[in-house]
N, CA, C and O atoms as a DFTB+ gen file, in Angstrom:
572 C
 N C O
     1  1     -52.250      13.190     125.496
     2  2     -53.613      13.424     125.975
     3  2     -54.215      14.604     125.229
     4  3     -53.537      15.583     124.918
     5  1     -55.496      14.484     124.954
     6  2     -56.152      15.617     124.324
     7  2     -56.801      16.497     125.392
     8  3     -56.866      16.123     126.563
     9  1     -57.274      17.657     124.976
    10  2     -57.814      18.618     125.941
    11  2     -59.066      18.088     126.638
    12  3     -59.294      18.402     127.806
    13  1     -59.876      17.297     125.950
    14  2     -61.064      16.724     126.601
    15  2     -60.676      15.791     127.739
    16  3     -61.300      15.811     128.800
    17  1     -59.650      14.974     127.525
    18  2     -59.185      14.076     128.584
    19  2     -58.622      14.867     129.760
    20  3     -58.881      14.541     130.918
    21  1     -57.860      15.892     129.458
    22  2     -57.290      16.735     130.527
    23  2     -58.414      17.364     131.346
    24  3     -58.336      17.414     132.574
    25  1     -59.450      17.840     130.675
    26  2     -60.586      18.432     131.390
    27  2     -61.287      17.407     132.283
    28  3     -61.687      17.732     133.401
    29  1     -61.437      16.181     131.801
    30  2     -62.057      15.134     132.616
    31  2     -61.252      14.864     133.877
    32  3     -61.815      14.729     134.963
    33  1     -59.942      14.785     133.733
    34  2     -59.077      14.559     134.893
    35  2     -59.184      15.734     135.864
    36  3     -59.356      15.534     137.066
    37  1     -59.084      16.941     135.351
    38  2     -59.155      18.120     136.227
    39  2     -60.488      18.212     136.956
    40  3     -60.528      18.469     138.159
    41  1     -61.579      18.002     136.225
    42  2     -62.899      18.123     136.855
    43  2     -63.095      17.094     137.961
    44  3     -63.647      17.416     139.014
    45  1     -62.656      15.875     137.738
    46  2     -62.827      14.845     138.766
    47  2     -61.834      15.042     139.913
    48  3     -62.124      14.670     141.050
    49  1     -60.685      15.614     139.629
    50  2     -59.715      15.864     140.700
    51  2     -60.271      16.873     141.709
    52  3     -59.988      16.778     142.903
    53  1     -61.044      17.814     141.241
    54  2     -61.657      18.789     142.152
    55  2     -62.475      18.064     143.215
    56  3     -62.471      18.468     144.378
    57  1     -63.169      17.011     142.836
    58  2     -63.958      16.228     143.796
    59  2     -63.059      15.545     144.824
    60  3     -63.420      15.438     145.997
    61  1     -61.899      15.088     144.388
    62  2     -60.951      14.429     145.291
    63  2     -60.435      15.420     146.325
    64  3     -60.283      15.083     147.499
    65  1     -60.169      16.636     145.885
    66  2     -59.645      17.671     146.785
    67  2     -60.668      18.028     147.863
    68  3     -60.291      18.473     148.947
    69  1     -61.936      17.841     147.582
    70  2     -62.967      18.166     148.566
    71  2     -62.879      17.283     149.819
    72  3     -63.356      17.669     150.886
    73  1     -62.273      16.104     149.685
    74  2     -62.086      15.228     150.842
    75  2     -60.683      14.616     150.784
    76  3     -60.509      13.401     150.697
    77  1     -59.711      15.494     150.835
    78  2     -58.309      15.132     150.680
    79  2     -57.885      13.997     151.602
    80  3     -57.296      13.014     151.151
    81  1     -58.180      14.128     152.884
    82  2     -57.693      13.135     153.850
    83  2     -58.279      11.752     153.588
    84  3     -57.556      10.757     153.637
    85  1     -59.572      11.675     153.313
    86  2     -60.195      10.375     153.048
    87  2     -59.668       9.779     151.743
    88  3     -59.423       8.575     151.663
    89  1     -59.494      10.614     150.733
    90  2     -58.969      10.123     149.454
    91  2     -57.560       9.574     149.634
    92  3     -57.240       8.503     149.118
    93  1     -56.729      10.291     150.352
    94  2     -55.351       9.841     150.578
    95  2     -55.320       8.567     151.425
    96  3     -54.527       7.664     151.159
    97  1     -56.180       8.494     152.441
    98  2     -56.251       7.273     153.262
    99  2     -56.593       6.065     152.395
   100  3     -55.995       4.999     152.542
   101  1     -57.551       6.235     151.496
   102  2     -57.935       5.139     150.613
   103  2     -56.767       4.747     149.701
   104  3     -56.511       3.561     149.493
   105  1     -56.060       5.747     149.158
   106  2     -54.916       5.465     148.301
   107  2     -53.883       4.619     149.040
   108  3     -53.457       3.577     148.540
   109  1     -53.484       5.063     150.220
   110  2     -52.433       4.348     150.949
   111  2     -52.918       3.001     151.486
   112  3     -52.144       2.047     151.552
   113  1     -54.164       2.920     151.862
   114  2     -54.710       1.636     152.291
   115  2     -54.603       0.616     151.159
   116  3     -54.186      -0.522     151.375
   117  1     -54.979       1.031     149.964
   118  2     -54.906       0.133     148.799
   119  2     -53.450      -0.181     148.453
   120  3     -53.118      -1.328     148.152
   121  1     -52.593       0.819     148.495
   122  2     -51.171       0.611     148.197
   123  2     -50.569      -0.420     149.146
   124  3     -49.879      -1.341     148.710
   125  1     -50.829      -0.267     150.439
   126  2     -50.244      -1.176     151.426
   127  2     -50.879      -2.562     151.366
   128  3     -50.241      -3.559     151.702
   129  1     -52.120      -2.618     150.943
   130  2     -52.779      -3.916     150.752
   131  2     -52.112      -4.670     149.601
   132  3     -51.844      -5.866     149.711
   133  1     -51.849      -3.979     148.513
   134  2     -51.275      -4.617     147.324
   135  2     -49.773      -4.834     147.429
   136  3     -49.237      -5.795     146.876
   137  1     -49.097      -3.942     148.140
   138  2     -47.634      -4.014     148.251
   139  2     -47.219      -3.668     149.683
   140  3     -46.728      -2.569     149.936
   141  1     -47.414      -4.599     150.616
   142  2     -47.098      -4.303     152.013
   143  2     -45.635      -3.920     152.238
   144  3     -45.305      -3.256     153.220
   145  1     -44.773      -4.340     151.332
   146  2     -43.356      -3.984     151.473
   147  2     -43.109      -2.489     151.306
   148  3     -42.021      -2.004     151.617
   149  1     -44.111      -1.749     150.816
   150  2     -43.932      -0.302     150.645
   151  2     -44.180       0.468     151.936
   152  3     -43.764       1.622     152.049
   153  1     -44.840      -0.133     152.900
   154  2     -45.181       0.582     154.138
   155  2     -43.959       1.199     154.811
   156  3     -44.038       2.352     155.235
   157  1     -42.833       0.495     154.933
   158  2     -41.670       1.099     155.590
   159  2     -41.039       2.262     154.812
   160  3     -40.197       2.976     155.355
   161  1     -41.434       2.458     153.560
   162  2     -40.888       3.573     152.775
   163  2     -41.431       4.913     153.259
   164  3     -40.893       5.965     152.914
   165  1     -42.491       4.875     154.055
   166  2     -43.154       6.093     154.522
   167  2     -42.856       6.286     155.996
   168  3     -43.380       5.572     156.851
   169  1     -42.016       7.251     156.276
   170  2     -41.541       7.459     157.645
   171  2     -42.204       8.648     158.327
   172  3     -41.956       8.905     159.505
   173  1     -43.053       9.382     157.587
   174  2     -43.717      10.541     158.165
   175  2     -45.131      10.174     158.584
   176  3     -45.627       9.088     158.285
   177  1     -45.756      11.093     159.272
   178  2     -47.157      10.965     159.641
   179  2     -47.977      10.765     158.363
   180  3     -47.803      11.509     157.398
   181  1     -48.859       9.778     158.347
   182  2     -49.572       9.438     157.115
   183  2     -50.597      10.496     156.715
   184  3     -50.913      10.617     155.532
   185  1     -51.125      11.263     157.666
   186  2     -52.013      12.366     157.287
   187  2     -51.219      13.411     156.518
   188  3     -51.655      13.903     155.478
   189  1     -50.054      13.737     157.042
   190  2     -49.175      14.684     156.345
   191  2     -48.746      14.114     154.989
   192  3     -48.746      14.829     153.987
   193  1     -48.389      12.849     154.956
   194  2     -47.992      12.201     153.709
   195  2     -49.123      12.256     152.688
   196  3     -48.891      12.506     151.505
   197  1     -50.338      12.024     153.152
   198  2     -51.496      12.078     152.266
   199  2     -51.687      13.461     151.666
   200  3     -52.044      13.598     150.496
   201  1     -51.451      14.464     152.461
   202  2     -51.573      15.840     151.944
   203  2     -50.488      16.122     150.908
   204  3     -50.732      16.811     149.917
   205  1     -49.292      15.588     151.141
   206  2     -48.226      15.727     150.136
   207  2     -48.626      15.036     148.827
   208  3     -48.384      15.552     147.737
   209  1     -49.242      13.860     148.961
   210  2     -49.701      13.128     147.783
   211  2     -50.681      13.964     146.973
   212  3     -50.524      14.105     145.760
   213  1     -51.684      14.516     147.632
   214  2     -52.713      15.280     146.928
   215  2     -52.121      16.560     146.342
   216  3     -52.503      16.969     145.246
   217  1     -51.202      17.188     147.051
   218  2     -50.522      18.379     146.503
   219  2     -49.742      18.019     145.243
   220  3     -49.808      18.734     144.244
   221  1     -49.007      16.917     145.289
   222  2     -48.235      16.488     144.116
   223  2     -49.170      16.155     142.955
   224  3     -48.898      16.518     141.811
   225  1     -50.261      15.469     143.250
   226  2     -51.240      15.171     142.204
   227  2     -51.819      16.456     141.622
   228  3     -52.048      16.551     140.416
   229  1     -52.049      17.427     142.469
   230  2     -52.556      18.715     141.998
   231  2     -51.599      19.377     141.016
   232  3     -52.021      19.911     139.990
   233  1     -50.316      19.339     141.336
   234  2     -49.316      19.918     140.414
   235  2     -49.296      19.147     139.098
   236  3     -49.170      19.738     138.025
   237  1     -49.421      17.837     139.187
   238  2     -49.407      17.011     137.976
   239  2     -50.659      17.272     137.141
   240  3     -50.569      17.478     135.931
   241  1     -51.815      17.263     137.780
   242  2     -53.062      17.504     137.057
   243  2     -53.033      18.877     136.388
   244  3     -53.430      19.019     135.232
   245  1     -52.569      19.871     137.111
   246  2     -52.472      21.214     136.552
   247  2     -51.495      21.258     135.381
   248  3     -51.696      22.009     134.426
   249  1     -50.449      20.462     135.455
   250  2     -49.413      20.484     134.427
   251  2     -49.683      19.630     133.204
   252  3     -48.887      19.638     132.266
   253  1     -50.777      18.899     133.188
   254  2     -51.034      17.997     132.063
   255  2     -51.072      18.718     130.716
   256  3     -50.691      18.151     129.693
   257  1     -51.524      19.943     130.720
   258  2     -51.605      20.678     129.454
   259  2     -50.257      21.279     129.043
   260  3     -50.121      21.804     127.938
   261  1     -49.274      21.201     129.926
   262  2     -47.936      21.721     129.629
   263  2     -46.877      20.725     130.082
   264  3     -46.068      21.013     130.964
   265  1     -46.895      19.558     129.468
   266  2     -45.968      18.495     129.865
   267  2     -44.519      18.931     129.751
   268  3     -43.693      18.540     130.576
   269  1     -44.196      19.731     128.748
   270  2     -42.819      20.179     128.576
   271  2     -42.336      20.955     129.793
   272  3     -41.166      20.867     130.165
   273  1     -43.225      21.710     130.407
   274  2     -42.880      22.485     131.597
   275  2     -42.809      21.570     132.822
   276  3     -42.005      21.794     133.726
   277  1     -43.655      20.542     132.843
   278  2     -43.743      19.661     134.002
   279  2     -42.625      18.610     134.049
   280  3     -42.314      18.112     135.130
   281  1     -42.016      18.262     132.919
   282  2     -41.049      17.165     132.870
   283  2     -39.888      17.305     133.854
   284  3     -39.562      16.330     134.532
   285  1     -39.253      18.467     133.961
   286  2     -38.147      18.555     134.936
   287  2     -38.585      18.273     136.374
   288  3     -37.850      17.641     137.134
   289  1     -39.760      18.730     136.744
   290  2     -40.271      18.466     138.084
   291  2     -40.562      16.991     138.301
   292  3     -40.323      16.455     139.383
   293  1     -41.078      16.338     137.272
   294  2     -41.330      14.897     137.379
   295  2     -40.026      14.124     137.523
   296  3     -39.954      13.143     138.263
   297  1     -39.003      14.568     136.815
   298  2     -37.700      13.905     136.933
   299  2     -37.162      14.024     138.350
   300  3     -36.648      13.053     138.905
   301  1     -37.275      15.196     138.930
   302  2     -36.814      15.389     140.317
   303  2     -37.647      14.548     141.291
   304  3     -37.111      13.965     142.234
   305  1     -38.943      14.491     141.057
   306  2     -39.806      13.674     141.903
   307  2     -39.408      12.203     141.798
   308  3     -39.375      11.492     142.801
   309  1     -39.114      11.761     140.606
   310  2     -38.682      10.367     140.400
   311  2     -37.375      10.092     141.132
   312  3     -37.214       9.029     141.732
   313  1     -36.453      11.023     141.089
   314  2     -35.178      10.847     141.789
   315  2     -35.402      10.725     143.293
   316  3     -34.786       9.885     143.951
   317  1     -36.286      11.564     143.837
   318  2     -36.580      11.465     145.274
   319  2     -37.201      10.105     145.600
   320  3     -36.906       9.507     146.635
   321  1     -38.054       9.634     144.712
   322  2     -38.664       8.324     144.939
   323  2     -37.623       7.207     144.935
   324  3     -37.735       6.260     145.714
   325  1     -36.624       7.301     144.079
   326  2     -35.540       6.312     144.087
   327  2     -34.834       6.361     145.441
   328  3     -34.559       5.322     146.042
   329  1     -34.545       7.565     145.914
   330  2     -33.864       7.704     147.205
   331  2     -34.700       7.154     148.359
   332  3     -34.148       6.697     149.361
   333  1     -36.029       7.196     148.224
   334  2     -36.909       6.633     149.254
   335  2     -36.965       5.116     149.197
   336  3     -37.354       4.470     150.170
   337  1     -36.574       4.540     148.052
   338  2     -36.599       3.093     147.903
   339  2     -37.668       2.580     146.941
   340  3     -37.901       1.374     146.867
   341  1     -38.313       3.470     146.214
   342  2     -39.338       3.060     145.250
   343  2     -38.669       2.350     144.072
   344  3     -37.646       2.795     143.551
   345  1     -39.273       1.244     143.675
   346  2     -38.777       0.471     142.533
   347  2     -39.777       0.577     141.390
   348  3     -40.932       0.950     141.596
   349  1     -39.331       0.251     140.203
   350  2     -40.177       0.413     139.013
   351  2     -41.532      -0.284     139.152
   352  3     -42.556       0.278     138.763
   353  1     -41.548      -1.496     139.699
   354  2     -42.816      -2.229     139.781
   355  2     -43.817      -1.576     140.736
   356  3     -45.008      -1.881     140.677
   357  1     -43.364      -0.705     141.593
   358  2     -44.275      -0.011     142.501
   359  2     -45.195       0.960     141.757
   360  3     -46.274       1.295     142.248
   361  1     -44.772       1.408     140.581
   362  2     -45.610       2.347     139.837
   363  2     -46.923       1.706     139.396
   364  3     -47.957       2.374     139.396
   365  1     -46.905       0.451     139.029
   366  2     -48.142      -0.233     138.648
   367  2     -49.077      -0.351     139.855
   368  3     -50.287      -0.161     139.730
   369  1     -48.518      -0.661     141.003
   370  2     -49.316      -0.788     142.220
   371  2     -49.895       0.577     142.604
   372  3     -51.067       0.680     142.965
   373  1     -49.072       1.610     142.524
   374  2     -49.561       2.961     142.828
   375  2     -50.654       3.365     141.841
   376  3     -51.609       4.042     142.219
   377  1     -50.521       2.958     140.593
   378  2     -51.550       3.243     139.601
   379  2     -52.871       2.598     139.968
   380  3     -53.928       3.213     139.826
   381  1     -52.818       1.375     140.435
   382  2     -54.028       0.684     140.881
   383  2     -54.657       1.433     142.054
   384  3     -55.870       1.644     142.086
   385  1     -53.827       1.833     143.016
   386  2     -54.331       2.564     144.177
   387  2     -54.933       3.910     143.762
   388  3     -55.951       4.337     144.308
   389  1     -54.307       4.560     142.812
   390  2     -54.821       5.838     142.321
   391  2     -56.179       5.655     141.644
   392  3     -57.101       6.435     141.881
   393  1     -56.301       4.634     140.808
   394  2     -57.574       4.402     140.121
   395  2     -58.684       4.088     141.118
   396  3     -59.831       4.490     140.924
   397  1     -58.343       3.374     142.175
   398  2     -59.334       3.091     143.230
   399  2     -59.769       4.391     143.902
   400  3     -60.957       4.608     144.144
   401  1     -58.796       5.254     144.201
   402  2     -59.109       6.532     144.828
   403  2     -60.002       7.373     143.921
   404  3     -60.974       7.967     144.388
   405  1     -59.684       7.427     142.642
   406  2     -60.477       8.210     141.689
   407  2     -61.891       7.650     141.588
   408  3     -62.861       8.408     141.562
   409  1     -62.009       6.338     141.531
   410  2     -63.324       5.704     141.421
   411  2     -64.212       6.057     142.607
   412  3     -65.394       6.360     142.441
   413  1     -63.633       6.015     143.806
   414  2     -64.421       6.241     145.023
   415  2     -64.636       7.727     145.299
   416  3     -65.729       8.122     145.705
   417  1     -63.611       8.559     145.087
   418  2     -63.675       9.960     145.506
   419  2     -63.785      10.950     144.359
   420  3     -63.802      12.158     144.600
   421  1     -63.858      10.487     143.138
   422  2     -63.898      11.392     141.995
   423  2     -65.241      12.012     141.706
   424  3     -65.377      12.799     140.769
   425  1     -66.225      11.670     142.492
   426  2     -67.519      12.299     142.325
   427  2     -68.440      11.548     141.384
   428  3     -68.078      10.512     140.825
   429  1     -69.635      12.089     141.219
   430  2     -70.657      11.407     140.432
   431  2     -70.371      11.377     138.928
   432  3     -70.996      10.609     138.197
   433  1     -69.452      12.186     138.472
   434  2     -69.176      12.242     137.030
   435  2     -68.173      11.188     136.572
   436  3     -67.768      11.187     135.410
   437  1     -67.765      10.287     137.475
   438  2     -66.805       9.258     137.077
   439  2     -67.515       8.268     136.151
   440  3     -68.440       7.561     136.550
   441  1     -67.058       8.246     134.932
   442  2     -67.581       7.318     133.939
   443  2     -66.394       6.681     133.223
   444  3     -65.243       6.933     133.578
   445  1     -66.670       5.876     132.239
   446  2     -65.580       5.160     131.560
   447  2     -64.621       6.120     130.855
   448  3     -63.417       5.865     130.817
   449  1     -65.131       7.211     130.302
   450  2     -64.249       8.179     129.628
   451  2     -63.323       8.858     130.630
   452  3     -62.148       9.086     130.341
   453  1     -63.848       9.179     131.800
   454  2     -63.022       9.818     132.834
   455  2     -61.967       8.851     133.348
   456  3     -60.809       9.231     133.524
   457  1     -62.357       7.609     133.589
   458  2     -61.379       6.619     134.045
   459  2     -60.308       6.386     132.982
   460  3     -59.131       6.239     133.311
   461  1     -60.699       6.351     131.736
   462  2     -59.717       6.176     130.667
   463  2     -58.763       7.367     130.612
   464  3     -57.571       7.197     130.355
   465  1     -59.278       8.563     130.851
   466  2     -58.428       9.754     130.879
   467  2     -57.412       9.664     132.019
   468  3     -56.239       9.987     131.835
   469  1     -57.865       9.222     133.204
   470  2     -56.948       9.049     134.329
   471  2     -55.895       7.989     134.026
   472  3     -54.718       8.168     134.337
   473  1     -56.320       6.896     133.423
   474  2     -55.367       5.833     133.087
   475  2     -54.332       6.330     132.079
   476  3     -53.150       6.006     132.190
   477  1     -54.766       7.099     131.116
   478  2     -53.845       7.664     130.126
   479  2     -52.865       8.620     130.790
   480  3     -51.663       8.575     130.528
   481  1     -53.386       9.481     131.647
   482  2     -52.531      10.442     132.350
   483  2     -51.517       9.707     133.225
   484  3     -50.329      10.031     133.209
   485  1     -51.983       8.721     133.983
   486  2     -51.067       8.011     134.872
   487  2     -50.017       7.231     134.086
   488  3     -48.848       7.207     134.469
   489  1     -50.419       6.605     133.007
   490  2     -49.452       5.854     132.192
   491  2     -48.362       6.773     131.677
   492  3     -47.185       6.412     131.677
   493  1     -48.749       7.948     131.244
   494  2     -47.779       8.923     130.752
   495  2     -46.820       9.359     131.858
   496  3     -45.604       9.377     131.663
   497  1     -47.365       9.705     133.005
   498  2     -46.548      10.170     134.135
   499  2     -45.643       9.045     134.631
   500  3     -44.457       9.269     134.878
   501  1     -46.188       7.846     134.777
   502  2     -45.387       6.720     135.253
   503  2     -44.253       6.413     134.280
   504  3     -43.135       6.121     134.705
   505  1     -44.527       6.477     132.992
   506  2     -43.482       6.215     131.994
   507  2     -42.337       7.222     132.125
   508  3     -41.164       6.850     132.085
   509  1     -42.684       8.473     132.279
   510  2     -41.665       9.519     132.439
   511  2     -40.870       9.296     133.724
   512  3     -39.644       9.400     133.729
   513  1     -41.574       8.989     134.809
   514  2     -40.899       8.826     136.092
   515  2     -40.035       7.570     136.130
   516  3     -38.950       7.587     136.712
   517  1     -40.494       6.493     135.525
   518  2     -39.683       5.275     135.491
   519  2     -38.414       5.514     134.681
   520  3     -37.331       5.095     135.090
   521  1     -38.536       6.176     133.548
   522  2     -37.349       6.483     132.733
   523  2     -36.382       7.369     133.513
   524  3     -35.174       7.130     133.504
   525  1     -36.911       8.390     134.186
   526  2     -36.052       9.275     134.977
   527  2     -35.413       8.518     136.141
   528  3     -34.250       8.752     136.470
   529  1     -36.168       7.613     136.762
   530  2     -35.624       6.802     137.860
   531  2     -34.458       5.948     137.385
   532  3     -33.420       5.861     138.041
   533  1     -34.652       5.320     136.233
   534  2     -33.591       4.461     135.707
   535  2     -32.360       5.266     135.304
   536  3     -31.231       4.816     135.497
   537  1     -32.574       6.446     134.751
   538  2     -31.440       7.322     134.435
   539  2     -30.694       7.696     135.715
   540  3     -29.464       7.663     135.763
   541  1     -31.448       8.048     136.737
   542  2     -30.859       8.444     138.017
   543  2     -30.098       7.279     138.652
   544  3     -28.997       7.466     139.169
   545  1     -30.673       6.097     138.617
   546  2     -29.978       4.922     139.158
   547  2     -28.676       4.697     138.397
   548  3     -27.659       4.354     138.999
   549  1     -28.699       4.883     137.093
   550  2     -27.506       4.712     136.274
   551  2     -26.414       5.709     136.646
   552  3     -25.229       5.375     136.627
   553  1     -26.810       6.918     136.981
   554  2     -25.840       7.937     137.379
   555  2     -25.222       7.624     138.733
   556  3     -24.066       7.955     138.997
   557  1     -26.016       6.978     139.591
   558  2     -25.536       6.657     140.944
   559  2     -24.737       5.363     141.000
   560  3     -24.025       5.108     141.971
   561  1     -24.854       4.553     139.966
   562  2     -24.188       3.229     139.975
   563  2     -22.678       3.400     139.987
   564  3     -22.129       4.258     139.295
   565  1     -22.015       2.570     140.786
   566  2     -20.532       2.641     140.806
   567  2     -19.965       2.199     139.470
   568  3     -20.528       1.340     138.791
   569  1     -18.855       2.790     139.108
   570  2     -18.187       2.436     137.835
   571  2     -17.516       1.096     137.908
   572  3     -16.914       0.653     136.930
């Protein structure tokens, strides 16, 4: 990602933070609509879960300019997701839900360049997390 794309993601994320609960509700509503089998993976209060989602997104958005620093944290996040029961194909569904959330809650500056920046950022993060998930599954597999 270039610095212009990172700035687009950061600027639109600020709009999402202004209505954290509604943005998170929309994300999970879309996720459960597209992949109802994911609903049982969430055992906590969904308002609290939504706040965790936005906090994690905040760390990711902030870290886009320093991916080397963010990679270990993403690997740990991916491992936790494996333990929760997340499978590789869920990342595409979560990406769809994220793009819907950005479109609705990203503010008036959401344009094609901003959406492309979000898609680029998510593709990068999902690729890292899927690779880390598969590595983690390999480590846990019985010999």
